[in-house]
PDB file of C-alpha atoms in Angstrom:
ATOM      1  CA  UNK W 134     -40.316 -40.397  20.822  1.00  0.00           C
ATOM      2  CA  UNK W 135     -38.613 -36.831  21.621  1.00  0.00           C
ATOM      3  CA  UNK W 136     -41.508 -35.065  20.069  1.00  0.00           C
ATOM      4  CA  UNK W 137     -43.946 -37.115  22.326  1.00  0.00           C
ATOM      5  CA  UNK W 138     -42.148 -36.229  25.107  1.00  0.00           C
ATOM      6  CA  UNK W 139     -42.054 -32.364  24.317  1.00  0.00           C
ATOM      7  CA  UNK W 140     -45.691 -32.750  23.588  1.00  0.00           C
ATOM      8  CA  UNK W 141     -46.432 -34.209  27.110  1.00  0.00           C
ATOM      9  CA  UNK W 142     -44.292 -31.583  29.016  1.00  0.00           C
ATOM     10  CA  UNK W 143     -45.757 -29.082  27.516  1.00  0.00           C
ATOM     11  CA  UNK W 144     -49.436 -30.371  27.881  1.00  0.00           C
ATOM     12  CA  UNK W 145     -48.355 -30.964  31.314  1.00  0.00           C
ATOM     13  CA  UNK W 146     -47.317 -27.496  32.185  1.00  0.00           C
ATOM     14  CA  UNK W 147     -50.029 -25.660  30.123  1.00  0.00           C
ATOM     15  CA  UNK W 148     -52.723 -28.055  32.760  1.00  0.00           C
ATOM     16  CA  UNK W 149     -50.727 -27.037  35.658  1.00  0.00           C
ATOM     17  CA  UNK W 150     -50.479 -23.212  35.168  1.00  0.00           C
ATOM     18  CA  UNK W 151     -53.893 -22.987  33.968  1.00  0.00           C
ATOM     19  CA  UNK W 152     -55.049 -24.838  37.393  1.00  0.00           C
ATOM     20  CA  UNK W 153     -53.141 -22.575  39.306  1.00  0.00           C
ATOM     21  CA  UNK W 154     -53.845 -19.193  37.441  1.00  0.00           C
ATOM     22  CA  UNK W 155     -57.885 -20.489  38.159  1.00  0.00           C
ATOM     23  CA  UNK W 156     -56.998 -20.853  41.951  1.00  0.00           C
ATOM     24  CA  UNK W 157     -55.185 -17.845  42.480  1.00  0.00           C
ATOM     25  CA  UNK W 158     -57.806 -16.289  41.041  1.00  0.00           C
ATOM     26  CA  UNK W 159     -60.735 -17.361  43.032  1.00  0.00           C
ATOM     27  CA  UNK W 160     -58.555 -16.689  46.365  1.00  0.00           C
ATOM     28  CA  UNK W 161     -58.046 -12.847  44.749  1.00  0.00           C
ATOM     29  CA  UNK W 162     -62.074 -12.910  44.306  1.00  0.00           C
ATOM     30  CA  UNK W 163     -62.046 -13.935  40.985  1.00  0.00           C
ATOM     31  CA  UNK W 164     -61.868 -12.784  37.470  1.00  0.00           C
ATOM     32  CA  UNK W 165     -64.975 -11.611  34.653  1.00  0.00           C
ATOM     33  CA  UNK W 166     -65.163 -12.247  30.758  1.00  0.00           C
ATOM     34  CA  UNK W 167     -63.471  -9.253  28.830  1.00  0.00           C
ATOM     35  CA  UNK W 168     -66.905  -9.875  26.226  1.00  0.00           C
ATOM     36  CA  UNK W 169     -69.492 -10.354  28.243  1.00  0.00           C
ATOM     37  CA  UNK W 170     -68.413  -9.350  31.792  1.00  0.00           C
ATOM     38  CA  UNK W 171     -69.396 -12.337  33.744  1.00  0.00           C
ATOM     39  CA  UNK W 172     -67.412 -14.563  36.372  1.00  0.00           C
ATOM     40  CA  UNK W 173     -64.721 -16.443  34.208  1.00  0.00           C
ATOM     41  CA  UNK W 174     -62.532 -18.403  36.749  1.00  0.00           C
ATOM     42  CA  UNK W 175     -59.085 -16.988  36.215  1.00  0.00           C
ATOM     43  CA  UNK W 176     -59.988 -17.040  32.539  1.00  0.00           C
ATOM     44  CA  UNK W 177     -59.683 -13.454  30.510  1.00  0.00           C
ATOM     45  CA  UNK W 178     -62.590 -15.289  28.625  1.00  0.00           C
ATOM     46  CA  UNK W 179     -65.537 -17.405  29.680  1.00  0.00           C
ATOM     47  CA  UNK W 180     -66.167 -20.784  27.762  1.00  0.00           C
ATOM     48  CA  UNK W 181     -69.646 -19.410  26.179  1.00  0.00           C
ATOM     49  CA  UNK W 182     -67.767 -16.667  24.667  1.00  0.00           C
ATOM     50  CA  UNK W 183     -64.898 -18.517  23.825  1.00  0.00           C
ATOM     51  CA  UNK W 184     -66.910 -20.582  21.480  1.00  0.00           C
ATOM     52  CA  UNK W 185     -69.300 -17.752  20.065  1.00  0.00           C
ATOM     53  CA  UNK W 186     -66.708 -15.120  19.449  1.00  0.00           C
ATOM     54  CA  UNK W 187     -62.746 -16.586  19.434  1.00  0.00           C
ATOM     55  CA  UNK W 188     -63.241 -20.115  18.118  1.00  0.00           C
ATOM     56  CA  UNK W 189     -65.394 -19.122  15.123  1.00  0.00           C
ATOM     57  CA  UNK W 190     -64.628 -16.920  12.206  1.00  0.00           C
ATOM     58  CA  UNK W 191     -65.087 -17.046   8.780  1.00  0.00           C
ATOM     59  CA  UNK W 192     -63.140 -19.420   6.928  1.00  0.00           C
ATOM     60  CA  UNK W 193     -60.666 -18.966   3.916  1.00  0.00           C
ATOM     61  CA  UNK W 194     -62.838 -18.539   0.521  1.00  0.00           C
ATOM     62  CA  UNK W 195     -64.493 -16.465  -1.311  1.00  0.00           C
ATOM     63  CA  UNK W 196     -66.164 -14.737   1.466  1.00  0.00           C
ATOM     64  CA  UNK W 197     -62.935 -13.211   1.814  1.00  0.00           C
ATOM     65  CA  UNK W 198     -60.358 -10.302   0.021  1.00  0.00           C
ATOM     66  CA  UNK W 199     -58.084 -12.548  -1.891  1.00  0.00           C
ATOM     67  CA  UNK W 200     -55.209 -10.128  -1.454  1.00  0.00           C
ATOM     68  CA  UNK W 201     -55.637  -8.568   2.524  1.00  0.00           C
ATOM     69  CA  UNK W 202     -58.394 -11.956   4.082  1.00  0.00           C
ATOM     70  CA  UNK W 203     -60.610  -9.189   5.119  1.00  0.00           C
ATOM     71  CA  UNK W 204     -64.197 -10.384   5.154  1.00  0.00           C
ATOM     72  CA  UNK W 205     -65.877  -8.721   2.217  1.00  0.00           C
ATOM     73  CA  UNK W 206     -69.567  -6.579   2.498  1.00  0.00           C
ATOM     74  CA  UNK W 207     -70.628  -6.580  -0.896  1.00  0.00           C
ATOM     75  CA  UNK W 208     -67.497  -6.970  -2.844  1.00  0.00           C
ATOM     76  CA  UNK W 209     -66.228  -9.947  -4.840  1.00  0.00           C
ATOM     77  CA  UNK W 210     -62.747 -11.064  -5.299  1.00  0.00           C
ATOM     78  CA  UNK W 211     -60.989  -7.744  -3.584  1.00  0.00           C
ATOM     79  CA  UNK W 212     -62.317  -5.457  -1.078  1.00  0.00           C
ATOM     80  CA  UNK W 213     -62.081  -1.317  -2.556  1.00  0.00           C
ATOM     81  CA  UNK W 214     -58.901  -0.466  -0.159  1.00  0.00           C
ATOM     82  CA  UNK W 215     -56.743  -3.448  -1.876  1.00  0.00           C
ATOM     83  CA  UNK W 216     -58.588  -2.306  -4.924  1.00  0.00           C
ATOM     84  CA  UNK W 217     -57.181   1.243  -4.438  1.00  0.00           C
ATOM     85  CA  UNK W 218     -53.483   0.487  -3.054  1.00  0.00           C
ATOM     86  CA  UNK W 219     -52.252  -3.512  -3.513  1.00  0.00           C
ATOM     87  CA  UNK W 220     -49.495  -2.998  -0.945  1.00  0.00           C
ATOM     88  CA  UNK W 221     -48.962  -6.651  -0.385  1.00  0.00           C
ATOM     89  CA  UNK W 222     -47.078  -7.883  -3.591  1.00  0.00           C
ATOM     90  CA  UNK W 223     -44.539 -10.348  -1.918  1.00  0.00           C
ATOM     91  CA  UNK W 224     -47.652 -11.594   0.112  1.00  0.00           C
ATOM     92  CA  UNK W 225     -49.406 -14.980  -1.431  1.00  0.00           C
ATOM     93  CA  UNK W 226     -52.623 -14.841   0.964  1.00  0.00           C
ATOM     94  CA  UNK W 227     -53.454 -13.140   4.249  1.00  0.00           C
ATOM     95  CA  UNK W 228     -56.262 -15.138   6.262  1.00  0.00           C
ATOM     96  CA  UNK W 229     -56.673 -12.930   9.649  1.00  0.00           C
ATOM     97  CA  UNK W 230     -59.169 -14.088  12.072  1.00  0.00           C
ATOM     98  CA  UNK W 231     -60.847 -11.396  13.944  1.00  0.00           C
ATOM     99  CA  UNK W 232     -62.125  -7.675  12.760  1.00  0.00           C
ATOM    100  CA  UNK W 233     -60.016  -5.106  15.312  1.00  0.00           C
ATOM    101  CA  UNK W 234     -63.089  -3.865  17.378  1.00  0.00           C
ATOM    102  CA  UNK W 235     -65.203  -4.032  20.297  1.00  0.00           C
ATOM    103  CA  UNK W 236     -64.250  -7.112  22.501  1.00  0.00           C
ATOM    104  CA  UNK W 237     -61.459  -8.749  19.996  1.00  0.00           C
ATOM    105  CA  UNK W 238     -59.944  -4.934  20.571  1.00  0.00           C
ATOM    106  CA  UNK W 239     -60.216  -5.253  24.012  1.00  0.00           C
ATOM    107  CA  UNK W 240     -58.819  -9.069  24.075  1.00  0.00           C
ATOM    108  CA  UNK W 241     -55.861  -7.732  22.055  1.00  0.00           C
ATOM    109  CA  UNK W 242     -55.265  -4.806  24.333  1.00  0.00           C
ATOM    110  CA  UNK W 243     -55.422  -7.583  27.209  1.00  0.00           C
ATOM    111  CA  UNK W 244     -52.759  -9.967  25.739  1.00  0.00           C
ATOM    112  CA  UNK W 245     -49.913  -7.858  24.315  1.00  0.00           C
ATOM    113  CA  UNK W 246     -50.372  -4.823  27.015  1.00  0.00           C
ATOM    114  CA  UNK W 247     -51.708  -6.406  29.995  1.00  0.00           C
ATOM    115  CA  UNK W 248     -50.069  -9.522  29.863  1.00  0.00           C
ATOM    116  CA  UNK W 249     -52.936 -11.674  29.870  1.00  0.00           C
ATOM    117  CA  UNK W 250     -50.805 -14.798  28.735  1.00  0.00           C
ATOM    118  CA  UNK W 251     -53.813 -17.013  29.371  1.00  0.00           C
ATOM    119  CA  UNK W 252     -55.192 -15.861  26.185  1.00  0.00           C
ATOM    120  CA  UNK W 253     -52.130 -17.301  24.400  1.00  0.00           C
ATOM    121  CA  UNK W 254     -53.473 -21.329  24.150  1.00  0.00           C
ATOM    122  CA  UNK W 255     -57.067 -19.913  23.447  1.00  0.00           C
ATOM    123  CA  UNK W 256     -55.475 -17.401  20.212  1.00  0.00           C
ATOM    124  CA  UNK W 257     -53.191 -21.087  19.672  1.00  0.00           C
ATOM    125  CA  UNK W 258     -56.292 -22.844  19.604  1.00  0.00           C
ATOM    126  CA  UNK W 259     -58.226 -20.936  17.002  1.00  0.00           C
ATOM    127  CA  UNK W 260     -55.138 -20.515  15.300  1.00  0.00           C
ATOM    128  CA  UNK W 261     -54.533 -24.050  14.794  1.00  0.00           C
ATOM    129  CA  UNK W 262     -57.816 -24.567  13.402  1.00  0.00           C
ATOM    130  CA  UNK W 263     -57.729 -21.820  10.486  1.00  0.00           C
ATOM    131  CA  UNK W 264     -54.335 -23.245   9.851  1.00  0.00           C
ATOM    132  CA  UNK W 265     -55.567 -26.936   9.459  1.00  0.00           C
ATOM    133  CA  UNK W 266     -58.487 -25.486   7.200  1.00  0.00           C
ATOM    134  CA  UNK W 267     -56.053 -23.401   4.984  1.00  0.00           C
ATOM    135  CA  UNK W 268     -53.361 -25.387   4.746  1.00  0.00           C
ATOM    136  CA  UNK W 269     -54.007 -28.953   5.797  1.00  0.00           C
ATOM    137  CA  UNK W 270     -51.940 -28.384   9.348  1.00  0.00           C
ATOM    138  CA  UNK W 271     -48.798 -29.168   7.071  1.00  0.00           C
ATOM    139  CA  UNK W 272     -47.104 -25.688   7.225  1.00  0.00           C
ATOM    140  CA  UNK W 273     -43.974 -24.207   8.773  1.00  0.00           C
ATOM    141  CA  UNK W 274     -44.339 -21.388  10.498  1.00  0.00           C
ATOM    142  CA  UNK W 275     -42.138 -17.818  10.792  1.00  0.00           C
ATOM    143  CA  UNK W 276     -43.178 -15.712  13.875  1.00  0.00           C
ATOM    144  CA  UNK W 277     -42.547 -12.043  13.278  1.00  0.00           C
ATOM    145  CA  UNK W 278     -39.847 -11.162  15.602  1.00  0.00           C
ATOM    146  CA  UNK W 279     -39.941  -9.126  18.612  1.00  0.00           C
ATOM    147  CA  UNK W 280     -37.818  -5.366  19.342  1.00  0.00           C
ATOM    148  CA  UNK W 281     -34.892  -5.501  20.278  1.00  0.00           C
ATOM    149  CA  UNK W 282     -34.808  -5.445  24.133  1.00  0.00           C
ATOM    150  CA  UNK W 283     -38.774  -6.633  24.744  1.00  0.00           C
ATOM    151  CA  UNK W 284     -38.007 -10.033  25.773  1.00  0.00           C
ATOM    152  CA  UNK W 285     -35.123  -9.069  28.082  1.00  0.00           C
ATOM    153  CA  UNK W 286     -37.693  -5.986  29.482  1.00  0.00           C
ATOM    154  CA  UNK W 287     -40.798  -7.587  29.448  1.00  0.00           C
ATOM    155  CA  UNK W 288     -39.326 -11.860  30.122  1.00  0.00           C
ATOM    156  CA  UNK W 289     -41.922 -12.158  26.834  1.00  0.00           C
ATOM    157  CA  UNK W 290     -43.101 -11.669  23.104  1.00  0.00           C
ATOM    158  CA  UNK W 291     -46.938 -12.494  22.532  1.00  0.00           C
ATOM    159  CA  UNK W 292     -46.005 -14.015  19.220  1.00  0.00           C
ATOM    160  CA  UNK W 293     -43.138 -16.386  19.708  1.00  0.00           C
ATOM    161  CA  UNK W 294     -45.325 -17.552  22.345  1.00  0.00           C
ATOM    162  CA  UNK W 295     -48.824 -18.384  20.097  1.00  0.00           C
ATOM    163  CA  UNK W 296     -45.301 -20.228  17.668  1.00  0.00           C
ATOM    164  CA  UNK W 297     -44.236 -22.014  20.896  1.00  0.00           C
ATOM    165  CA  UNK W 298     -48.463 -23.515  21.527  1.00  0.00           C
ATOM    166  CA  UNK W 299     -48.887 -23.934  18.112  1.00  0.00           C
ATOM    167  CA  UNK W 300     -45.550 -26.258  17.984  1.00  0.00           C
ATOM    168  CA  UNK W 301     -45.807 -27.917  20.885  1.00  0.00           C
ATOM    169  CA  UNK W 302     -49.989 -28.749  21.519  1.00  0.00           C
ATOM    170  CA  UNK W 303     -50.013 -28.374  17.469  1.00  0.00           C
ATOM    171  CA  UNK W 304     -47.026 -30.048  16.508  1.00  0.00           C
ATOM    172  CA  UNK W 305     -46.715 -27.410  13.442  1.00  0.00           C
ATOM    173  CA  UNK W 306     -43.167 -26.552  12.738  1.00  0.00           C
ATOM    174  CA  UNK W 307     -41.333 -22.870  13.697  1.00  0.00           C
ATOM    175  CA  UNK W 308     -38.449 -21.404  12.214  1.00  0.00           C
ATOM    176  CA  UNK W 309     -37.475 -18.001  13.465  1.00  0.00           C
ATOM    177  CA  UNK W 310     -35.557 -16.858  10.187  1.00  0.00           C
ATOM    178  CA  UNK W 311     -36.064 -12.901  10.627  1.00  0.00           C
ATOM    179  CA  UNK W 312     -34.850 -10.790  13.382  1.00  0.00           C
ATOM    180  CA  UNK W 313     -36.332  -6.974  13.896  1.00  0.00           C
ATOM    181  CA  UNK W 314     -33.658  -4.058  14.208  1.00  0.00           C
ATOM    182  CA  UNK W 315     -35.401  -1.345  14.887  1.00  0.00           C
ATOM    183  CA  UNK W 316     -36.599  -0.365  18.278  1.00  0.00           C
ATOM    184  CA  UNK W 317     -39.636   2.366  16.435  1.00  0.00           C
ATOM    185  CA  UNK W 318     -42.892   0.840  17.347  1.00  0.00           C
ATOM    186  CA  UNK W 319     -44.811   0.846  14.483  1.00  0.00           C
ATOM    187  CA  UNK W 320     -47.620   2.577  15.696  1.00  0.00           C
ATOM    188  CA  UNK W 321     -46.414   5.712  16.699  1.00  0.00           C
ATOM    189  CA  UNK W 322     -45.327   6.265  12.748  1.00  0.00           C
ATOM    190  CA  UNK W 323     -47.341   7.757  10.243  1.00  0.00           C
ATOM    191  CA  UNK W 324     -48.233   5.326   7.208  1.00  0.00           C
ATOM    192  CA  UNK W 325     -45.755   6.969   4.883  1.00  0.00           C
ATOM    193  CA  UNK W 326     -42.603   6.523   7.486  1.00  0.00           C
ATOM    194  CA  UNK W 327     -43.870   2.949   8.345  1.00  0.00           C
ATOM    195  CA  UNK W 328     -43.239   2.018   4.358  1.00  0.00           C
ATOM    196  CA  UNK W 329     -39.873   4.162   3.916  1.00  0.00           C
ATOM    197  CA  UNK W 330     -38.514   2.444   6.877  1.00  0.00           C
ATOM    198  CA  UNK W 331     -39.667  -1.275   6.704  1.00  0.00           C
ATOM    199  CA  UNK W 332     -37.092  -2.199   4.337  1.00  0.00           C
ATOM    200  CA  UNK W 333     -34.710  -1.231   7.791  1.00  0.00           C
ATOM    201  CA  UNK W 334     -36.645  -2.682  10.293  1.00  0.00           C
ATOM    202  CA  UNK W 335     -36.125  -6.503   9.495  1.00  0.00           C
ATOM    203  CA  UNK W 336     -33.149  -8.416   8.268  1.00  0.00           C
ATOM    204  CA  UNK W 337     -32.583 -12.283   7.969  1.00  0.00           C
ATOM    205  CA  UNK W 338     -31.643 -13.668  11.568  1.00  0.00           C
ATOM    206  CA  UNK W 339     -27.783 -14.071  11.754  1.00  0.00           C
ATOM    207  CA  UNK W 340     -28.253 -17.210  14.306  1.00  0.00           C
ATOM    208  CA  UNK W 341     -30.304 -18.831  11.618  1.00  0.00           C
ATOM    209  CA  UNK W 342     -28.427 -18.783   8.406  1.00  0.00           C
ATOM    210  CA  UNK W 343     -25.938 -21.618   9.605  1.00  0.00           C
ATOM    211  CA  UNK W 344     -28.967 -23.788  10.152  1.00  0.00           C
ATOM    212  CA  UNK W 345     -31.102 -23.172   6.896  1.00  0.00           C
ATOM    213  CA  UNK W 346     -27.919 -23.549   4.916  1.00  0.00           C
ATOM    214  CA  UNK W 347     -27.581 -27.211   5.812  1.00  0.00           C
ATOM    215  CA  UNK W 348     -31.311 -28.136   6.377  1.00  0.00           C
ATOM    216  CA  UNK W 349     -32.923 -26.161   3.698  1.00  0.00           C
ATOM    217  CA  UNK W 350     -35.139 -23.569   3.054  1.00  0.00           C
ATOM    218  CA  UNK W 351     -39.169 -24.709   2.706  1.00  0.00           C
ATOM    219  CA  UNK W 352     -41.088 -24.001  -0.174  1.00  0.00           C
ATOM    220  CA  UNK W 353     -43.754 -22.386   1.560  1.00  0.00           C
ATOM    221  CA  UNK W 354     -44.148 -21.085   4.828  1.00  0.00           C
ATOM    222  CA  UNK W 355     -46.670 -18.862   7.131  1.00  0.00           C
ATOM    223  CA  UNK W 356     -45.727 -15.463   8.442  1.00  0.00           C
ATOM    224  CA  UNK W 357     -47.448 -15.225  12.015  1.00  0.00           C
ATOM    225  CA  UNK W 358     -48.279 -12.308  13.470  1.00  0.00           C
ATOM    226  CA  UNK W 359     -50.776 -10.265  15.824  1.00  0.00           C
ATOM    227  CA  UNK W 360     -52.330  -7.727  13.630  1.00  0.00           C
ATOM    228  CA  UNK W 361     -52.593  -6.540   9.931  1.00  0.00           C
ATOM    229  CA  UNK W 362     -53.082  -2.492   9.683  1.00  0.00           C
ATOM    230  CA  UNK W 363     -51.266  -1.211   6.926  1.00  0.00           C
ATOM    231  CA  UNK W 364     -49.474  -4.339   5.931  1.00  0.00           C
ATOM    232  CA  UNK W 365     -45.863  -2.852   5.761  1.00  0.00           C
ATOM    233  CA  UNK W 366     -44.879  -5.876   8.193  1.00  0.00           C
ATOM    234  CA  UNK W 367     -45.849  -8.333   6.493  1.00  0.00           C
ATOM    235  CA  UNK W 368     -45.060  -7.072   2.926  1.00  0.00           C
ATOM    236  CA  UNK W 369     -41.397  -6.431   4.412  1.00  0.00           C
ATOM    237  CA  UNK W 370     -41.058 -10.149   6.044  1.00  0.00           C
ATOM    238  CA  UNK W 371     -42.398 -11.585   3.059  1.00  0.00           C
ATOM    239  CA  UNK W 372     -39.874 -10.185   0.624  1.00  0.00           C
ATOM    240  CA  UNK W 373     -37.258 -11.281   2.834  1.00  0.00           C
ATOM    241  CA  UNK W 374     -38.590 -14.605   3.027  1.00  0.00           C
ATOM    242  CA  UNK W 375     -38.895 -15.024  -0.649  1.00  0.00           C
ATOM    243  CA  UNK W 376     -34.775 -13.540  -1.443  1.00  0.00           C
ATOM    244  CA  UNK W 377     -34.346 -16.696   0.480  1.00  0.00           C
ATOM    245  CA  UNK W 378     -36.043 -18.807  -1.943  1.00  0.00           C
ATOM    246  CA  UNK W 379     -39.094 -19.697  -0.595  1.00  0.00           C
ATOM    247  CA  UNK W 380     -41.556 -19.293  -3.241  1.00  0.00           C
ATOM    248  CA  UNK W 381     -44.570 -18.759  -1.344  1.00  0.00           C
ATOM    249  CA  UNK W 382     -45.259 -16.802   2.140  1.00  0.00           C
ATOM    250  CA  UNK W 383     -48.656 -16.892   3.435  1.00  0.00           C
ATOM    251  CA  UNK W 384     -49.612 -14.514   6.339  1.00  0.00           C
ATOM    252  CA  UNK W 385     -51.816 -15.872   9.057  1.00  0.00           C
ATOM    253  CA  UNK W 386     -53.037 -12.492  11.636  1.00  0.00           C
ATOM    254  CA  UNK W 387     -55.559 -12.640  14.676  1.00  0.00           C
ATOM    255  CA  UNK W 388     -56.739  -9.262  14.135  1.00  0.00           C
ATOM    256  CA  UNK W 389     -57.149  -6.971  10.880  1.00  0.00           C
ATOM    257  CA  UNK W 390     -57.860  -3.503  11.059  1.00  0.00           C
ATOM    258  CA  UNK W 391     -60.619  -2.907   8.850  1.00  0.00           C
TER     259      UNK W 391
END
């Protein structure tokens, strides 16, 4: 009865911020398609290309890398960069949804720079539906966590927000078991100081270790996160995850830089 309940508020206040983003935004003259430039009524994406381009990608299989989920161009089994360097060893599978160019750069640049949070149900949406295909919807969950400071500067993280949709329109579980402690973007570091310093950057969260101590630790959970460039995140969370005991740790990304 409680989950209904969480499920209706937060259908509820999804409706009612969307109708009010869409009205603000015809009274400021209204707002155009990041893809295709047309009128998208307070959308940062029309429907059309909502459905073309964000809500269809290529499903988990062999179409894919079976160590980084890149989409593969003439290569079976591994794509020639995993082939070259396998930096993901902790890492079970990697399914990313989107190829880090041309409009999904732009939508990217849009959500975690811009702010545009009403691409956060849309990325929940498609989201949801690679994680039902992969995994039968039965999956928990494990956001990669913010820098320290970004949800105090900013009021918000684009990833514990896609966990928060996903949980409560989704119903998948979230458990935020890893907490980031260094403030370096990764970005601004060259590939060989992003892998000497990963094993610093994350740690299990203190707050959490009470509660997975008494309710368990899953046998398999997802590592969410934005983007997949190097895959020194995820190869970090994972091995944390796994000196917990959890035996496998998928990695679900929106983007992949390929």
């Amino acid at each position: 009865m409680n989950d209904v309940k969480v499920w209706n508020a937060a259908v509820f206040r999804v409706t009612l911020a969307t109708a009010a983003r869409n009205l603000l935004s015809l009274l400021w003259g209204g707002e155009h398609c990041i893809c295709c430039g047309k009128p998208s009524l307070g959308e940062a994406v029309c429907q059309k290309c909502k459905r073309l381009r964000f809500l269809s990608f290529v499903p988990p299989g062999p179409a894919r890398c079976d160590c980084c989920g890149k989409v593969l161009l003439g290569e079976r089994g591994r794509c020639m960069d995993c082939r070259r360097n396998v930096l993901l060893e902790s890492v079970d599978a990697v399914l990313p949804l989107y190829p880090y160019r041309l409009w999904y750069k732009e939508a990217l640049f849009s959500w975690k720079m811009k702010c545009k949070r009403s691409l956060s149900p849309l990325f929940a949406r498609a989201a949801a539906s690679a994680l039902n295909l992969w995994c039968g919807g039965r999956c928990v969950l494990v956001p990669v966590p913010p820098r320290p400071g970004k949800l105090r500067h900013h009021g918000w993280d684009q990833i514990q927000e896609l966990c928060w949709f996903l949980h409560a329109l989704y119903g998948f579980s979230v458990m935020h078991l890893l907490e980031r402690l260094s403030v370096n973007q990764q970005k601004k570091l060259r590939r060989a100081e992003r892998i000497k310093g990963a094993s610093n950057s994350y740690a299990i969260a203190y707050h959490s270790k009470r509660w997975w101590r008494s309710h368990g630790i899953p046998d398999e959970v997802v590592l969410v996160d934005d983007v997949l460039t190097t895959g020194v995140t995820a190869e970090s969370c994972a091995r944390l995850l796994k000196s917990l005991g959890i035996e496998k740790v998928r990695v679900l990304t929106l983007f992949i830089v390929d």
